[in-house]
CSV table of C-alpha atoms in Angstrom, one decimal:
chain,number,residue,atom,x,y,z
A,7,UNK,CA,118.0,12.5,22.2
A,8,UNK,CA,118.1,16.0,20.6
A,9,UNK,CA,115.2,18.0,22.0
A,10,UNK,CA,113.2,20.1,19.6
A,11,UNK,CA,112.8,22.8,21.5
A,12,UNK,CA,115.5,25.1,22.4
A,13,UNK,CA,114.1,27.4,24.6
A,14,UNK,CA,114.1,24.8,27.6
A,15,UNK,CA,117.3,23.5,26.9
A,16,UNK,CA,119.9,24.1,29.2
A,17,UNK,CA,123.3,24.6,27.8
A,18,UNK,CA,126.2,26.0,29.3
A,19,UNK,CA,126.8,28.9,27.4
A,20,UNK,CA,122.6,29.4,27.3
A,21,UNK,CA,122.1,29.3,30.9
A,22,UNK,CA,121.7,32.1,32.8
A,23,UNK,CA,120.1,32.7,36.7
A,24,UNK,CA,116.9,31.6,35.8
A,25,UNK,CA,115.1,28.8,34.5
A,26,UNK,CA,111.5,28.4,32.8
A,27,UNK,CA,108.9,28.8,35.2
A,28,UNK,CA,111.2,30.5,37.8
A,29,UNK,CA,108.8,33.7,39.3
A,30,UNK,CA,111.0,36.6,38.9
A,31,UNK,CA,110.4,40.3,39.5
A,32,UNK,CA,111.2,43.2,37.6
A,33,UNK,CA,113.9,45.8,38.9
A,34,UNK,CA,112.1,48.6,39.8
A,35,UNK,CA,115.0,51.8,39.2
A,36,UNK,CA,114.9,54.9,37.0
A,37,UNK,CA,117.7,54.8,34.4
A,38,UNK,CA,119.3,57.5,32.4
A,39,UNK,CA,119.7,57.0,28.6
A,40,UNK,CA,118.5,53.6,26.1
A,41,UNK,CA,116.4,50.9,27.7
A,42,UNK,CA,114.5,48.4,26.8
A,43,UNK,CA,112.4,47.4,29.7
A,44,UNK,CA,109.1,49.7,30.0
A,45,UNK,CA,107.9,51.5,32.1
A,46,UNK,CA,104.7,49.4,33.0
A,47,UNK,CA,106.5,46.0,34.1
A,48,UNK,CA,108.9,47.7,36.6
A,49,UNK,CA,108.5,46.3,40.0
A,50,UNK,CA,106.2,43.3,38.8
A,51,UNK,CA,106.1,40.4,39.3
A,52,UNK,CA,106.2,37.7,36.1
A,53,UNK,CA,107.2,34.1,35.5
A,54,UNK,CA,110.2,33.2,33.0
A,55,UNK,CA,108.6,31.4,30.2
A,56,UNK,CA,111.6,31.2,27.9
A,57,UNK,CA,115.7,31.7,27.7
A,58,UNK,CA,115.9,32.8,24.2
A,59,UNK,CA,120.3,33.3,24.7
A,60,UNK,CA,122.8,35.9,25.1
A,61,UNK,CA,122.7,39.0,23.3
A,62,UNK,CA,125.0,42.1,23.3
A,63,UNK,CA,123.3,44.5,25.9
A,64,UNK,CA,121.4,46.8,24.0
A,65,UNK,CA,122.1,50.0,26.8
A,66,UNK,CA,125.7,49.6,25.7
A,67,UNK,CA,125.0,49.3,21.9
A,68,UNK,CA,123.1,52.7,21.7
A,69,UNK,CA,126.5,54.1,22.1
A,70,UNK,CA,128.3,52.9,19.5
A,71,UNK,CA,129.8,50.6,22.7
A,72,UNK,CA,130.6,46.7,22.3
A,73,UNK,CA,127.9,45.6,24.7
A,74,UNK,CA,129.8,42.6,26.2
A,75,UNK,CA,129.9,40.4,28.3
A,76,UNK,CA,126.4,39.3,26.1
A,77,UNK,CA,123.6,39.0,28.3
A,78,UNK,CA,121.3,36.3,29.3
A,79,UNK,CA,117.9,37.4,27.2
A,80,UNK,CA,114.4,35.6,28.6
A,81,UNK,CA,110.6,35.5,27.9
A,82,UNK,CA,109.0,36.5,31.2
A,83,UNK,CA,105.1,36.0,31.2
A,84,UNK,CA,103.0,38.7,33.1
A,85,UNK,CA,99.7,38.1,34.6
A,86,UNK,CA,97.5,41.5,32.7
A,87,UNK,CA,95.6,41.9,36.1
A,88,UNK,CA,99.2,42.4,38.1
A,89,UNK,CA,99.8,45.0,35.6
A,90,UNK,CA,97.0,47.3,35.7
A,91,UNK,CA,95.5,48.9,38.2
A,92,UNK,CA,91.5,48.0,37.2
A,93,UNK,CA,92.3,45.1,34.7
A,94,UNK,CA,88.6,44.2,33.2
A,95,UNK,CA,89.4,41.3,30.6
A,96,UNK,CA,89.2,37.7,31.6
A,97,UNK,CA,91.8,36.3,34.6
A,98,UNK,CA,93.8,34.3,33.0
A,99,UNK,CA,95.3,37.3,30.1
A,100,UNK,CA,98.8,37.8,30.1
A,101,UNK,CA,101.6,39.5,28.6
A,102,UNK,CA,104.7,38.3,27.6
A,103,UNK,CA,108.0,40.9,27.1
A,104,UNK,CA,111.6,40.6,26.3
A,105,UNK,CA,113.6,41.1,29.6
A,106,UNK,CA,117.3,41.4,29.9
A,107,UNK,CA,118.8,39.5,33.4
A,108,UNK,CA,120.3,42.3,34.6
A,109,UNK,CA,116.8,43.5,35.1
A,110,UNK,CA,115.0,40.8,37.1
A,111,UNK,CA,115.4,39.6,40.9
A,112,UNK,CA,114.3,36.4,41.9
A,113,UNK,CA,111.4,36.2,43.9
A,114,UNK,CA,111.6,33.9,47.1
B,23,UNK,CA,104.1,66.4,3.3
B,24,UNK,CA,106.6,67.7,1.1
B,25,UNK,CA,109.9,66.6,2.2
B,26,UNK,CA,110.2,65.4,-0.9
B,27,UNK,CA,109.7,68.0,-3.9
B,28,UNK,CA,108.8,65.0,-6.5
B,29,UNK,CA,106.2,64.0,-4.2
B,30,UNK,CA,104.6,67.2,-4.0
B,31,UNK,CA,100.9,66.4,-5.8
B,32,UNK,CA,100.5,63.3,-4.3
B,33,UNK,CA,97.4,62.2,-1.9
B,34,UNK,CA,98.3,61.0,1.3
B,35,UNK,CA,96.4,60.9,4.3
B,36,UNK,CA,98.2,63.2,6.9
B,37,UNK,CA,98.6,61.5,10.5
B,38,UNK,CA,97.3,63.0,13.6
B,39,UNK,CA,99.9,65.6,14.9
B,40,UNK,CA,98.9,66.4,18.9
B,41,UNK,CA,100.4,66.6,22.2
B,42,UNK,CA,99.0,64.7,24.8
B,43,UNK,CA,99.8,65.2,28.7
B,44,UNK,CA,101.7,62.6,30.0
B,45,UNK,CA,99.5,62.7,32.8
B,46,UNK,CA,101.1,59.9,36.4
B,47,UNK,CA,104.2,60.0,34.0
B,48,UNK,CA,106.9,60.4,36.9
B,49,UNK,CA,110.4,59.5,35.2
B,50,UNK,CA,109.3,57.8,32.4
B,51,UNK,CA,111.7,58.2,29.0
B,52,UNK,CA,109.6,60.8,26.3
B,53,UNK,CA,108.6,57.0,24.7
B,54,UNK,CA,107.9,55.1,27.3
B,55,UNK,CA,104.2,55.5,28.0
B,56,UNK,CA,102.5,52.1,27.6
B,57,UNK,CA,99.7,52.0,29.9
B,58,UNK,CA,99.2,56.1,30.3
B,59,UNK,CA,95.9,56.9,29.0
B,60,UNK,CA,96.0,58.5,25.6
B,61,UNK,CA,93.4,58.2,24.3
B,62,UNK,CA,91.6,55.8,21.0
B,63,UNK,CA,95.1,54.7,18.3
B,64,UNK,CA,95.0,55.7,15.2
B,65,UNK,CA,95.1,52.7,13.2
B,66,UNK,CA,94.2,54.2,9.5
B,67,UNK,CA,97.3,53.4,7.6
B,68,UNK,CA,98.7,55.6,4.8
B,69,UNK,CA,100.8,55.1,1.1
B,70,UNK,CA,104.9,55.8,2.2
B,71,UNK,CA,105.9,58.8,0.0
B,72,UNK,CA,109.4,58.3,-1.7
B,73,UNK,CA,111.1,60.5,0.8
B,74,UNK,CA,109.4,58.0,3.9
B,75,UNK,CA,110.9,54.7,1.6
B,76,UNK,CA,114.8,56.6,1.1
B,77,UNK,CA,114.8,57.0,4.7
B,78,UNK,CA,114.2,53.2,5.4
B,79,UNK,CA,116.8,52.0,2.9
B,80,UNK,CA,119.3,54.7,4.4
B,81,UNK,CA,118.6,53.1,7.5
B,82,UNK,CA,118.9,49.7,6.3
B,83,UNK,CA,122.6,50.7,4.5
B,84,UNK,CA,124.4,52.2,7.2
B,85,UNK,CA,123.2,50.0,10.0
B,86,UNK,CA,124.7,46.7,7.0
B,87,UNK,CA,128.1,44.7,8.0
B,88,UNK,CA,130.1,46.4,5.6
B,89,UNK,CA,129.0,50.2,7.6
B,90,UNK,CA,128.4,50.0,10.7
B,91,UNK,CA,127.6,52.9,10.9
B,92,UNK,CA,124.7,52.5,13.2
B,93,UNK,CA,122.9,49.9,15.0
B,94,UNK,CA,119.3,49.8,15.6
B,95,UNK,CA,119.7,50.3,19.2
B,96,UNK,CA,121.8,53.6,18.8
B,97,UNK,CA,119.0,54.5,16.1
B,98,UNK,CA,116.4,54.1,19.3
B,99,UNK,CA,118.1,56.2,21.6
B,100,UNK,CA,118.7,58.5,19.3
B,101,UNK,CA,114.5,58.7,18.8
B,102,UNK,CA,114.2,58.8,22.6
B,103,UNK,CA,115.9,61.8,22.6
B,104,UNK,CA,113.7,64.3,21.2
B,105,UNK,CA,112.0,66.1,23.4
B,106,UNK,CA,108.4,65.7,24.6
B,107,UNK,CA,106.3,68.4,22.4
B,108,UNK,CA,108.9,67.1,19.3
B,109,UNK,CA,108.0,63.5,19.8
B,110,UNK,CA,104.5,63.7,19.5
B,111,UNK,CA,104.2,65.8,16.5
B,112,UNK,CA,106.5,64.2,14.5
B,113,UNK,CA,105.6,61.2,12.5
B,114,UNK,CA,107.2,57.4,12.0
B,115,UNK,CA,109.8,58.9,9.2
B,116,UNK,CA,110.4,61.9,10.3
B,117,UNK,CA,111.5,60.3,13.6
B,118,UNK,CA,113.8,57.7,11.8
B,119,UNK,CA,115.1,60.7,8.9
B,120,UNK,CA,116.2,62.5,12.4
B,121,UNK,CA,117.8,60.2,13.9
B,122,UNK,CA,119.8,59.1,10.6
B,123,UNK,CA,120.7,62.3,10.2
B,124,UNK,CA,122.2,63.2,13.4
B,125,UNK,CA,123.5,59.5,14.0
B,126,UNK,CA,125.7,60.0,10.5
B,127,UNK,CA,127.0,63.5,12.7
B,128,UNK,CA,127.9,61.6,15.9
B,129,UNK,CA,129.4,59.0,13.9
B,130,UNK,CA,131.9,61.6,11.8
B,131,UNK,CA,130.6,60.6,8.5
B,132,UNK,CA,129.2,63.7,7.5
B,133,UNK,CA,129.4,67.3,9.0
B,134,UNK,CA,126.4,69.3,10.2
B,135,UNK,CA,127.8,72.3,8.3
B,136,UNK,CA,127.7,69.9,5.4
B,137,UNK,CA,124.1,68.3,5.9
B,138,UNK,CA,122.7,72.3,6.1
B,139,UNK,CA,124.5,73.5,2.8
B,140,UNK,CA,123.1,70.4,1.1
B,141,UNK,CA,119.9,71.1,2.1
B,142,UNK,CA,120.1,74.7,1.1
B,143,UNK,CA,121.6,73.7,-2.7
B,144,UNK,CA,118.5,70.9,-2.8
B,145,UNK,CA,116.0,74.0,-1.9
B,146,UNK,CA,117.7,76.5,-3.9
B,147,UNK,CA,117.2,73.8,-6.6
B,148,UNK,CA,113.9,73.0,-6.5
B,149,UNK,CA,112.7,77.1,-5.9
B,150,UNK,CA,114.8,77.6,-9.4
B,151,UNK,CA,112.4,75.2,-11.5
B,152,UNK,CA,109.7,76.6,-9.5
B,153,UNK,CA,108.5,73.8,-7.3
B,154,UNK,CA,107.4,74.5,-3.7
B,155,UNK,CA,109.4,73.3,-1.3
B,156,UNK,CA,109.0,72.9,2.4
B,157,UNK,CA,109.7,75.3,4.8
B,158,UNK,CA,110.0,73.0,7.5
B,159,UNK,CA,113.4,71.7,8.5
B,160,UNK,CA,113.7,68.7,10.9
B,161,UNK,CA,114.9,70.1,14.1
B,162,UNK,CA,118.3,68.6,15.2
């Protein structure tokens, strides 16, 4: 049976560390040059909510490099009141960002 | 505006040009300031002027299969580097003209020297048929 969506299939060349619905938590380090994970989700915590694939690192590509070995790219879900300090909309709010593996830990 | 002399009599709305104080900042990247508080967005949009709509299609061309000259994420650091004061002032375009410009430098298709005495023959050129021309240059 072919599933219809993607996103929770698990193929080999898809997979990565994490799974939908794995909590994970952003790396929280200082880099020098092109990144793509802000500021503002460094050091939280999130939940995967998709794997979209693997995708040239993007740190790499900003100079002119080949960005292999592709990275595993996922859909992490944040909770907005883990993200702000004084968070006034309703509870349940999130966010959801693009978040490269070599960015997130796994939270135990 | 006036990068573009053609474009000179037409009514555009000009965007907010300011420098904010990136106040709890600590080592965030000039661009990376989601959640820092600056202020009410400017939302009011504005028409693209010729010059704003070349610089889009540049982009488009040289980042193409058959280029490669650049790729969107060398396009983004190259935006990230400008420094703060710089990256506040400037607008959408003149971020992306920038960074097309010095991105064709890096990548050895054209020569700075090259890029300057163009833009002096353009101005000359313009000042001849008596047009006003811009003053301001993008910095590099």
């Amino acid at each position: 049976m072919v599933s219809k969506r993607p996103h929770t299939r698990k193929p080999a060349a898809l997979s990565g560390a994490f799974a939908p619905g794995d909590p994970v938590r952003v790396a929280k380090r200082p880099v020098l040059g092109h990144c793509r994970t802000p500021w503002y989700l460094r050091g939280k915590p999130g939940v995967v909510a998709a794997v979209y694939g693997r995708f040239r690192n993007p740190e790499q590509l900003a100079y002119h490099k080949p960005g292999l070995p592709a990275l595993v790219l996922y859909k992490v879900r944040f909770a907005q009141g883990d993200l702000w300090g004084r968070y006034a909309g309703p509870a349940g709010d999130h966010l959801e960002a693009d978040i490269y593996e070599h960015w997130l830990e796994p939270i135990t | 505006m006036g990068r573009d002399g053609a474009e000179g009599n037409q009514q555009m709305s000009e965007p907010e040009r300011k420098n904010m104080l990136r106040q709890g900042a600590k080592g965030r990247a000039v661009h990376d300031i989601g959640g820092l508080e600056f202020g009410p967005i400017d939302r009011s949009e504005h028409d693209l002027a010729l010059w704003e709509k070349r610089t889009d299609a540049m982009l488009i061309l040289l980042r193409d299969n058959k280029r490669r000259v650049l790729s969107v994420d060398a396009h983004r650091r190259m935006i990230e580097s400008y420094g703060e004061q710089e990256y506040d002032r400037t607008t959408y375009y003149e971020k992306w003209l920038r960074s097309v410009r010095n991105l064709l430098v890096e990548q050895d298709v054209l020569t700075r020297e090259e890029i300057e005495a163009k833009m002096a023959e353009v101005r000359a050129k313009h000042a001849k048929a008596g047009r006003k021309a811009a003053k301001e240059t993008v910095p590099w």
